[in-house]
PDB file of C-alpha atoms in Angstrom:
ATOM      1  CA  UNK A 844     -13.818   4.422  15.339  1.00 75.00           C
ATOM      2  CA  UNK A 845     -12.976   7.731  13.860  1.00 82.00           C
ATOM      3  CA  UNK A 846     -15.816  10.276  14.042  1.00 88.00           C
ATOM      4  CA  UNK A 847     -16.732  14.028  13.407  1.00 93.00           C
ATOM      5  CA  UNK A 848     -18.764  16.647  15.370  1.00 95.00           C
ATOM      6  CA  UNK A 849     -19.903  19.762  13.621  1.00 96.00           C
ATOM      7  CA  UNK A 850     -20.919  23.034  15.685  1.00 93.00           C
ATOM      8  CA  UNK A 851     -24.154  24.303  14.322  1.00 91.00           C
ATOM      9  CA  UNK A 852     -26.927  22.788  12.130  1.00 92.00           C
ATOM     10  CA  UNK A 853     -27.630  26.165  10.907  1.00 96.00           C
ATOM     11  CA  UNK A 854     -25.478  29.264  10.108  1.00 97.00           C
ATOM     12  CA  UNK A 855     -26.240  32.393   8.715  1.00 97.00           C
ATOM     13  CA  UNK A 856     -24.340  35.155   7.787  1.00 97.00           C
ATOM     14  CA  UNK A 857     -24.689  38.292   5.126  1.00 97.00           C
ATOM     15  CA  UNK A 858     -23.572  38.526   1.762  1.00 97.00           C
ATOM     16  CA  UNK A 859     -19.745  39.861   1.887  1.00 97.00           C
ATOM     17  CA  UNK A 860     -19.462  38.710   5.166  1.00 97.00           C
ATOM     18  CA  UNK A 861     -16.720  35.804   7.011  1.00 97.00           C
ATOM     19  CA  UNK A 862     -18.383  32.470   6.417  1.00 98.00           C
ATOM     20  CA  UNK A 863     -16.903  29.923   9.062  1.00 98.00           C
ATOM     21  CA  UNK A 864     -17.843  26.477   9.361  1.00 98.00           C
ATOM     22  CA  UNK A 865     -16.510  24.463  12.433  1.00 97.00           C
ATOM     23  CA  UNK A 866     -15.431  20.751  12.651  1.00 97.00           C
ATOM     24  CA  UNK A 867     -13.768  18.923  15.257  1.00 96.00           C
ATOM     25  CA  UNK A 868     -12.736  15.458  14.806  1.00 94.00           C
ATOM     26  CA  UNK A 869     -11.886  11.763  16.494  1.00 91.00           C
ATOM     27  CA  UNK A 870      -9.299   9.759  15.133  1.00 85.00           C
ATOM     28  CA  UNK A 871      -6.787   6.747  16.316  1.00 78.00           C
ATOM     29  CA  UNK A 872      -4.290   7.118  13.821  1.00 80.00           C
ATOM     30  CA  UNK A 873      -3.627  10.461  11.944  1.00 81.00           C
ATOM     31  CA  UNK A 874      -6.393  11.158   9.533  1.00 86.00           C
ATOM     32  CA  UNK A 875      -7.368  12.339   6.426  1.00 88.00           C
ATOM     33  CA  UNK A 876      -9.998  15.300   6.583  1.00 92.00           C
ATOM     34  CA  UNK A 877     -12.793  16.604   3.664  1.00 93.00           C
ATOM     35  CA  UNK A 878     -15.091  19.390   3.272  1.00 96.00           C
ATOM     36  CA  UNK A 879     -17.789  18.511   0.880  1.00 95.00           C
ATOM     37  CA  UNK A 880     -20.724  20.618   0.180  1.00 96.00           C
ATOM     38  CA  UNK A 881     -23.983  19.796  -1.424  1.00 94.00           C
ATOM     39  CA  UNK A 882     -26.801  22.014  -3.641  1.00 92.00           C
ATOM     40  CA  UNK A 883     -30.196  21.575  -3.358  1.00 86.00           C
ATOM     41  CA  UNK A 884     -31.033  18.180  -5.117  1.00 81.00           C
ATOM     42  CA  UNK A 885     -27.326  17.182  -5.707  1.00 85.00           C
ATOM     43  CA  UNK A 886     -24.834  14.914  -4.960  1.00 87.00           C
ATOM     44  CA  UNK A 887     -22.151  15.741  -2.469  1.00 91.00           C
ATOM     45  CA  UNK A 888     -18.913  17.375  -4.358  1.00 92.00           C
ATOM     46  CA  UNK A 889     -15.671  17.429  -2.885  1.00 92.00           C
ATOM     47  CA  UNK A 890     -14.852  21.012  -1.609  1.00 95.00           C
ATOM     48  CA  UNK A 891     -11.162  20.552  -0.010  1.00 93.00           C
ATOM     49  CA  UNK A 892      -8.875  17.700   1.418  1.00 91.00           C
ATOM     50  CA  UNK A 893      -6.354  17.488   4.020  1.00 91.00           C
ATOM     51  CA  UNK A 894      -3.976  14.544   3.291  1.00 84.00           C
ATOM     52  CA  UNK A 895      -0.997  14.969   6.076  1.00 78.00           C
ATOM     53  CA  UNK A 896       1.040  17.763   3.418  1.00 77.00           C
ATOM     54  CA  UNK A 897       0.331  21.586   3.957  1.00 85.00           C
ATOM     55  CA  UNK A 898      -2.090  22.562   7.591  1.00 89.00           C
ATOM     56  CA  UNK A 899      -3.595  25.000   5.803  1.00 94.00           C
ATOM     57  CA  UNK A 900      -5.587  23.806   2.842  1.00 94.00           C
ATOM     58  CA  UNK A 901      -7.464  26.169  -0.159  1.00 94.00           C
ATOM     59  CA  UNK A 902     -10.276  24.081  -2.069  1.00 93.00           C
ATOM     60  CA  UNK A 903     -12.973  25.677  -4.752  1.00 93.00           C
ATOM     61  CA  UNK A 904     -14.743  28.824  -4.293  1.00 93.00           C
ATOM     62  CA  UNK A 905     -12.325  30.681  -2.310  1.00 96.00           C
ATOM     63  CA  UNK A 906     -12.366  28.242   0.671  1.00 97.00           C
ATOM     64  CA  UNK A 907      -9.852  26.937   2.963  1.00 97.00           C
ATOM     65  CA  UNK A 908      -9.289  25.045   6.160  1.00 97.00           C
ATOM     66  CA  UNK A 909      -6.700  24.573   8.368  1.00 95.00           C
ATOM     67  CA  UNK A 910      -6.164  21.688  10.277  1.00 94.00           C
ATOM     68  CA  UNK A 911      -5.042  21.938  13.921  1.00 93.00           C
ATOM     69  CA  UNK A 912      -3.937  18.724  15.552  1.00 90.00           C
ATOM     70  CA  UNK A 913      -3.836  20.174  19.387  1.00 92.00           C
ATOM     71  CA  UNK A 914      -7.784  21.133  18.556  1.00 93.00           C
ATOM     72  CA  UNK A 915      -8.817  18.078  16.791  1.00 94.00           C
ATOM     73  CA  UNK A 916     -10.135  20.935  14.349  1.00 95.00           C
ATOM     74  CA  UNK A 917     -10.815  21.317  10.837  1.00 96.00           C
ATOM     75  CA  UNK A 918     -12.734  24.736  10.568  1.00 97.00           C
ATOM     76  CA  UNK A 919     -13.687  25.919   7.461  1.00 98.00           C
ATOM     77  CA  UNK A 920     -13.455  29.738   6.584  1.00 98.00           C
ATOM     78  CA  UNK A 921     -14.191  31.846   3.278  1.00 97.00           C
ATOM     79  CA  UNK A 922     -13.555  35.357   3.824  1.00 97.00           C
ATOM     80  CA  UNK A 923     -16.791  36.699   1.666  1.00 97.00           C
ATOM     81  CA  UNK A 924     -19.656  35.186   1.510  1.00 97.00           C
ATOM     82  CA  UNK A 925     -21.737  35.017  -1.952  1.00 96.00           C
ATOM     83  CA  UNK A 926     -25.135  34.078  -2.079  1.00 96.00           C
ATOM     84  CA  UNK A 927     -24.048  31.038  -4.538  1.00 95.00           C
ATOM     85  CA  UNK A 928     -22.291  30.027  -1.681  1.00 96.00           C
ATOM     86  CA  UNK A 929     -25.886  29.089   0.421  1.00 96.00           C
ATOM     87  CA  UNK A 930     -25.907  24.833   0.473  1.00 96.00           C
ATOM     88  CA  UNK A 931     -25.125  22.355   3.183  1.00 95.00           C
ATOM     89  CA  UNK A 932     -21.529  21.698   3.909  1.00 97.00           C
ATOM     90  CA  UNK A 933     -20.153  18.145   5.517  1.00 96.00           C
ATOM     91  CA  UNK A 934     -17.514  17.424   7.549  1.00 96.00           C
ATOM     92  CA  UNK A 935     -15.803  13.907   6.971  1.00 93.00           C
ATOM     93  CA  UNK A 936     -13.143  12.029   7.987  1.00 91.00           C
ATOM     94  CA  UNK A 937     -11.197   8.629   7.084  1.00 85.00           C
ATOM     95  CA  UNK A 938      -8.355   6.502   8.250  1.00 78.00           C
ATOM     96  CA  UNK A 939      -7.100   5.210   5.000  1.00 66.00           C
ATOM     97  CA  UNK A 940      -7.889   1.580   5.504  1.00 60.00           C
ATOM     98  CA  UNK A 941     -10.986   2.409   7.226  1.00 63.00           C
ATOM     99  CA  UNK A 942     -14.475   3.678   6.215  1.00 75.00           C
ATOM    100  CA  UNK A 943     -15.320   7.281   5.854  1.00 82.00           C
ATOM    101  CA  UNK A 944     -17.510   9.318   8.721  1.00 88.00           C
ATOM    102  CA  UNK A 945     -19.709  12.226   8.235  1.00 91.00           C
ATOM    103  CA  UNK A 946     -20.706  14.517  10.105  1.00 93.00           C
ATOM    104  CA  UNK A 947     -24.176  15.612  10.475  1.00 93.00           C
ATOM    105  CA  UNK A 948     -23.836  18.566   7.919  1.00 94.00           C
ATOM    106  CA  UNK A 949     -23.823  22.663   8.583  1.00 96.00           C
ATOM    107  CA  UNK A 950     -26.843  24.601   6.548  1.00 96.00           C
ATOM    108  CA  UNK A 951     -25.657  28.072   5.643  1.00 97.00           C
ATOM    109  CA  UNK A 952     -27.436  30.539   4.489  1.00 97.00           C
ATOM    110  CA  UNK A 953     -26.910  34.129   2.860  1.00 97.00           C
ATOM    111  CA  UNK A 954     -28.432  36.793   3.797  1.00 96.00           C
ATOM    112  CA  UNK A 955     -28.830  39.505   0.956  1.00 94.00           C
TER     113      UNK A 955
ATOM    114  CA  UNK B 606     -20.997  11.138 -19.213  1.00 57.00           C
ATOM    115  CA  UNK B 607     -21.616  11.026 -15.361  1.00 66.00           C
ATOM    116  CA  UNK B 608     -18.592   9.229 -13.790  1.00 91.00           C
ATOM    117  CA  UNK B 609     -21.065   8.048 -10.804  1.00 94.00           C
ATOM    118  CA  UNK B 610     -24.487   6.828 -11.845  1.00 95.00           C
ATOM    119  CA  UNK B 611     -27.486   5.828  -9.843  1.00 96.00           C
ATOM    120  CA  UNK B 612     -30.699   4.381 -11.105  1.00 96.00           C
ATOM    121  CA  UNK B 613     -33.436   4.849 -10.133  1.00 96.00           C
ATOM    122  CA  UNK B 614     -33.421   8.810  -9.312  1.00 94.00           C
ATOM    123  CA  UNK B 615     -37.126   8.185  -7.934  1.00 95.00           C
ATOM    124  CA  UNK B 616     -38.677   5.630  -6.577  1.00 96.00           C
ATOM    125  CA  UNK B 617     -41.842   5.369  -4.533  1.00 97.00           C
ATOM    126  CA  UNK B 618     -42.290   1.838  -2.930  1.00 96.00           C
ATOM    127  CA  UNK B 619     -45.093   0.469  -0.676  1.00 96.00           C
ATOM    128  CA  UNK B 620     -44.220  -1.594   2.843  1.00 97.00           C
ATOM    129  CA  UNK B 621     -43.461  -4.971   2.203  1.00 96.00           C
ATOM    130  CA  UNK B 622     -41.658  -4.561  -1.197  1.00 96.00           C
ATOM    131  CA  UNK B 623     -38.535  -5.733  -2.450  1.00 96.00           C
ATOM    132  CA  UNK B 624     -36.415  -2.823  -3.876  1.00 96.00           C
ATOM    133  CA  UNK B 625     -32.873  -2.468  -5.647  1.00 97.00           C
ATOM    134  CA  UNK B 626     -30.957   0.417  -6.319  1.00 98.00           C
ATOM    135  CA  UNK B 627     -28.085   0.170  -8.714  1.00 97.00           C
ATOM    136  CA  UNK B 628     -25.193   2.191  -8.613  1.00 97.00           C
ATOM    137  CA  UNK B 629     -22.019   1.584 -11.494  1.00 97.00           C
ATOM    138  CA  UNK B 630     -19.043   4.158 -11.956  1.00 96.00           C
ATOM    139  CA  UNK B 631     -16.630   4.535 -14.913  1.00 95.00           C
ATOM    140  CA  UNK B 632     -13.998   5.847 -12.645  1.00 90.00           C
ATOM    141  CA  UNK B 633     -11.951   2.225 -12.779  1.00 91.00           C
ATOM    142  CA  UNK B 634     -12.217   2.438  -8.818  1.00 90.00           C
ATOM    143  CA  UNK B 635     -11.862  -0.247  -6.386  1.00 89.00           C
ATOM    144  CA  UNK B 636     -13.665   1.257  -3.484  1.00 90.00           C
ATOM    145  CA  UNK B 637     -17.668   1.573  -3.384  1.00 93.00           C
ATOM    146  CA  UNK B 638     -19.811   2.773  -0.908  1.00 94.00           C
ATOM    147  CA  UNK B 639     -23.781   2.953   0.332  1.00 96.00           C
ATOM    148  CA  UNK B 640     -24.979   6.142   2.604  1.00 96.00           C
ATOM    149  CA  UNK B 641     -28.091   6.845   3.149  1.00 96.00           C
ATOM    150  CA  UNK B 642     -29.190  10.431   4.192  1.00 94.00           C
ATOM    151  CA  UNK B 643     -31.999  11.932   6.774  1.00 92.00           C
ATOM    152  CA  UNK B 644     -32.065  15.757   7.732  1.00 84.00           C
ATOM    153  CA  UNK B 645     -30.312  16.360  10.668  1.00 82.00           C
ATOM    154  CA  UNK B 646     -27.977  13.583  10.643  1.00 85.00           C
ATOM    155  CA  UNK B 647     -25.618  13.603   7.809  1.00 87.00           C
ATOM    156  CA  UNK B 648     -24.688  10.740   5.838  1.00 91.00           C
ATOM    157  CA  UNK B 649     -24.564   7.222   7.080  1.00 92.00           C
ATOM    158  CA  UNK B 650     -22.617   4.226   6.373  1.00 92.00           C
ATOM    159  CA  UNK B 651     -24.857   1.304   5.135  1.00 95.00           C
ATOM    160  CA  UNK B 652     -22.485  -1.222   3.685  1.00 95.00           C
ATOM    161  CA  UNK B 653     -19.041  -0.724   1.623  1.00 93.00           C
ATOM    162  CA  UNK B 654     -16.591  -2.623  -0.461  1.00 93.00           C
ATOM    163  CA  UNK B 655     -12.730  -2.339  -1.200  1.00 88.00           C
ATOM    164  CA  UNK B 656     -12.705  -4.895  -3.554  1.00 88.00           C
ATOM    165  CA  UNK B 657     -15.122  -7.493  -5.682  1.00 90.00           C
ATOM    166  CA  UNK B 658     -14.639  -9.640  -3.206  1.00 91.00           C
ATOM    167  CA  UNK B 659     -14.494  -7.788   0.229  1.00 92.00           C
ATOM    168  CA  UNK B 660     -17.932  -6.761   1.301  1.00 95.00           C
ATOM    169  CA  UNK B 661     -18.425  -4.877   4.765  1.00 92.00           C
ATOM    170  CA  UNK B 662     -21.253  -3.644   7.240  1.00 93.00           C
ATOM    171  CA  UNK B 663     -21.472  -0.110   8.247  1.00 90.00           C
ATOM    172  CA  UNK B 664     -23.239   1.685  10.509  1.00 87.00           C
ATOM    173  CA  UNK B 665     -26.718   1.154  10.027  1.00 94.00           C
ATOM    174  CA  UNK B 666     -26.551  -2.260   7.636  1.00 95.00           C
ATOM    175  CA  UNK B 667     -29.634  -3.607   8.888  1.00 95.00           C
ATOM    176  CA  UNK B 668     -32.551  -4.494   6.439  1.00 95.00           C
ATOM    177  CA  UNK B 669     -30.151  -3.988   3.299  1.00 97.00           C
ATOM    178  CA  UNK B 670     -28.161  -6.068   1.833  1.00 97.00           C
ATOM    179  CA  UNK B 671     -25.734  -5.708  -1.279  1.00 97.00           C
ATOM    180  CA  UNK B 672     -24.217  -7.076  -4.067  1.00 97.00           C
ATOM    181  CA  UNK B 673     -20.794  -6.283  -5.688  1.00 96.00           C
ATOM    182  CA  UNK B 674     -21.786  -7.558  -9.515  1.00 91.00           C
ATOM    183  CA  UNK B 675     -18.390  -6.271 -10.785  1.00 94.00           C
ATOM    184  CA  UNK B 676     -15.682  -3.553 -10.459  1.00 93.00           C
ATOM    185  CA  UNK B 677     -18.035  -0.893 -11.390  1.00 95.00           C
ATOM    186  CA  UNK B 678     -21.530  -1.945  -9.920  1.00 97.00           C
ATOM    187  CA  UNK B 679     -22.572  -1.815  -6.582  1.00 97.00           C
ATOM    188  CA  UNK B 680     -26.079  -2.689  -5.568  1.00 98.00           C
ATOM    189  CA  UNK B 681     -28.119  -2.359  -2.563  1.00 98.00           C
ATOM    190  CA  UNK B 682     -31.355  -3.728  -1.787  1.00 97.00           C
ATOM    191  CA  UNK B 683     -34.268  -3.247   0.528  1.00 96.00           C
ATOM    192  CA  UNK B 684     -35.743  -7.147   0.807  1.00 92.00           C
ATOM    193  CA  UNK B 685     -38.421  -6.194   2.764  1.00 95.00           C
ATOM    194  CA  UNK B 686     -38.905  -1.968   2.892  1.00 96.00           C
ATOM    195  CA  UNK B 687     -40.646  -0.600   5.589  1.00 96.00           C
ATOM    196  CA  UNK B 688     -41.443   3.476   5.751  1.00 96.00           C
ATOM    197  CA  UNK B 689     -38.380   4.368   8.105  1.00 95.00           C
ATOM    198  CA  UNK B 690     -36.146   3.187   5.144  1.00 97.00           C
ATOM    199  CA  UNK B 691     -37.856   6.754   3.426  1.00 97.00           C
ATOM    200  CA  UNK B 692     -34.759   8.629   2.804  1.00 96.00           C
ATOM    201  CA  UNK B 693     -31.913   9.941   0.157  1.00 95.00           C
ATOM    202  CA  UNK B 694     -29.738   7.005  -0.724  1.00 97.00           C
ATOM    203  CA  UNK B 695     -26.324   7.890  -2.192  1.00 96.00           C
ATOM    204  CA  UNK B 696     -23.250   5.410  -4.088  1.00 96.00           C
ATOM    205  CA  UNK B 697     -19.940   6.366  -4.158  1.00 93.00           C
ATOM    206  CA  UNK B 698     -16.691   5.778  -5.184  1.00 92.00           C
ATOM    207  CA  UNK B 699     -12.893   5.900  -3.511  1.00 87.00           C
ATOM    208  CA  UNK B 700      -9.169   5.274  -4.609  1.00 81.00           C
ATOM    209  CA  UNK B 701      -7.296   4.839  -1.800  1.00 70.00           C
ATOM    210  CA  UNK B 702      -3.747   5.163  -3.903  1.00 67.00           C
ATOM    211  CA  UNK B 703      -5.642   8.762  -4.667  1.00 64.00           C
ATOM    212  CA  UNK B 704      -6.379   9.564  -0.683  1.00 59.00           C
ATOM    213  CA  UNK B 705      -9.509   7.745  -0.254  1.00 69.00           C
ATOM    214  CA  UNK B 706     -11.428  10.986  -1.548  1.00 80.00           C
ATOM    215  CA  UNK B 707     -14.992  10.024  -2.284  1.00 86.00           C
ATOM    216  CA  UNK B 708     -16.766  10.884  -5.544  1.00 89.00           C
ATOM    217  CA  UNK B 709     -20.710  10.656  -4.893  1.00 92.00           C
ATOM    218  CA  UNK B 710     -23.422   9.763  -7.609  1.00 94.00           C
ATOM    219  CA  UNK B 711     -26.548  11.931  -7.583  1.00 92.00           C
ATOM    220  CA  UNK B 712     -28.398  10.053  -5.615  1.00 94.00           C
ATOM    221  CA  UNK B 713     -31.967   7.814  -5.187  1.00 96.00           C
ATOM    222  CA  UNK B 714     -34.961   9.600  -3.781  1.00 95.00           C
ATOM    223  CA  UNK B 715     -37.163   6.544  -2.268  1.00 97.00           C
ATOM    224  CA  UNK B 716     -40.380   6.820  -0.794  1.00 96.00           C
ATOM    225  CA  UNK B 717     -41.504   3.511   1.494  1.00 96.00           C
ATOM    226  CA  UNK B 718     -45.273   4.168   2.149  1.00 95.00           C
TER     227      UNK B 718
END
């Protein structure tokens, strides 16, 4: 079954500066890839998708990802940070006729 | 109008109890889905289902079982809820003709004490 690993439960970094959020992934078949990030006492909103078109993908709030099939990665990179930005980003991926996997979700935080 | 809703938004339950949650979307799509979420481990799979008739486990199906009522109403209950069923509980949607992306209802803060 597909899965997802995300490095790092917990990143923090100051207001201005690179934000980068690391995935690496598991898949059988070639796979479709999300970012979604969720605000304190939401519901998870879709930040970016990778769907087998362009390896470099640009979602809301000035983030991207690039997906890199000899790493298995889907890292996800903003090059300023804004305080707004502080929430808990997820990692998921999906293999069309198959469920969805999460992974176990990155908390960033910005430092003033 | 939310395109996801979940009711209840709270719920506190005691051991024992019978509980549903009921989730319904407006999004006209075919693909529904349970997760449940604890700190520290994401979201997991409880049950999904591509179709009014196609029901599936997922990860962690035990204790819960669900109903697909219709095209846009998905419920899950708890027949018997026990404290370690405490968590976040979140529905969602997919459209596999639209890349499978998942749209996620607010989600269903239950206490089991």
């Amino acid at each position: 079954a597909q899965s997802v690993t995300q490095l790092g439960s917990h990143v923090s970094v100051s207001e201005g500066a690179l934000v980068l959020l690391r995935c690496n992934y598991s898949s059988s078949v070639p796979p479709y890839l999300f970012w979604y990030v969720q605000y304190p006492n939401q519901g998870l909103q879709l930040l970016l998708k990778y769907t087998s078109a362009a390896t470099l993908v640009k979602g809301i709030n000035g983030f991207e990802a690039e997906f890199k099939k000899s790493e298995t990665s889907f890292h996800l990179t903003k090059p300023s940070a804004h305080m707004s930005d502080a929430a808990e980003y997820f990692c998921a991926v999906s293999e069309r006729n198959n469920d969805m996997r999460f992974g176990a979700g990155t908390r960033l935080t910005v430092k003033p | 109008d939310a395109d996801v809703t979940q009711t209840p938004r709270n719920r506190i339950t005691k051991t024992g109890k019978r509980i549903m949650l009921e989730c319904s979307q407006t999004k006209g799509h075919d693909r529904m889905y349970w997760y449940r979420q604890d700190p520290g481990l994401g979201l997991r799979l409880i049950y999904y289902s591509f179709d009014v008739k196609d029901i599936n486990k997922g990860e962690i199906s035990d204790g819960y079982s669900v109903s697909r009522q219709a095209q846009a109403k998905f419920s899950l209950s708890l027949e018997s809820a026990i404290p370690n069923q405490t968590a976040l509980y979140f529905c969602a949607t997919s459209d596999l003709a639209r890349t499978d992306t998942q749209y996620f209802g607010p989600g269903t803060r239950l206490t089991v004490l």
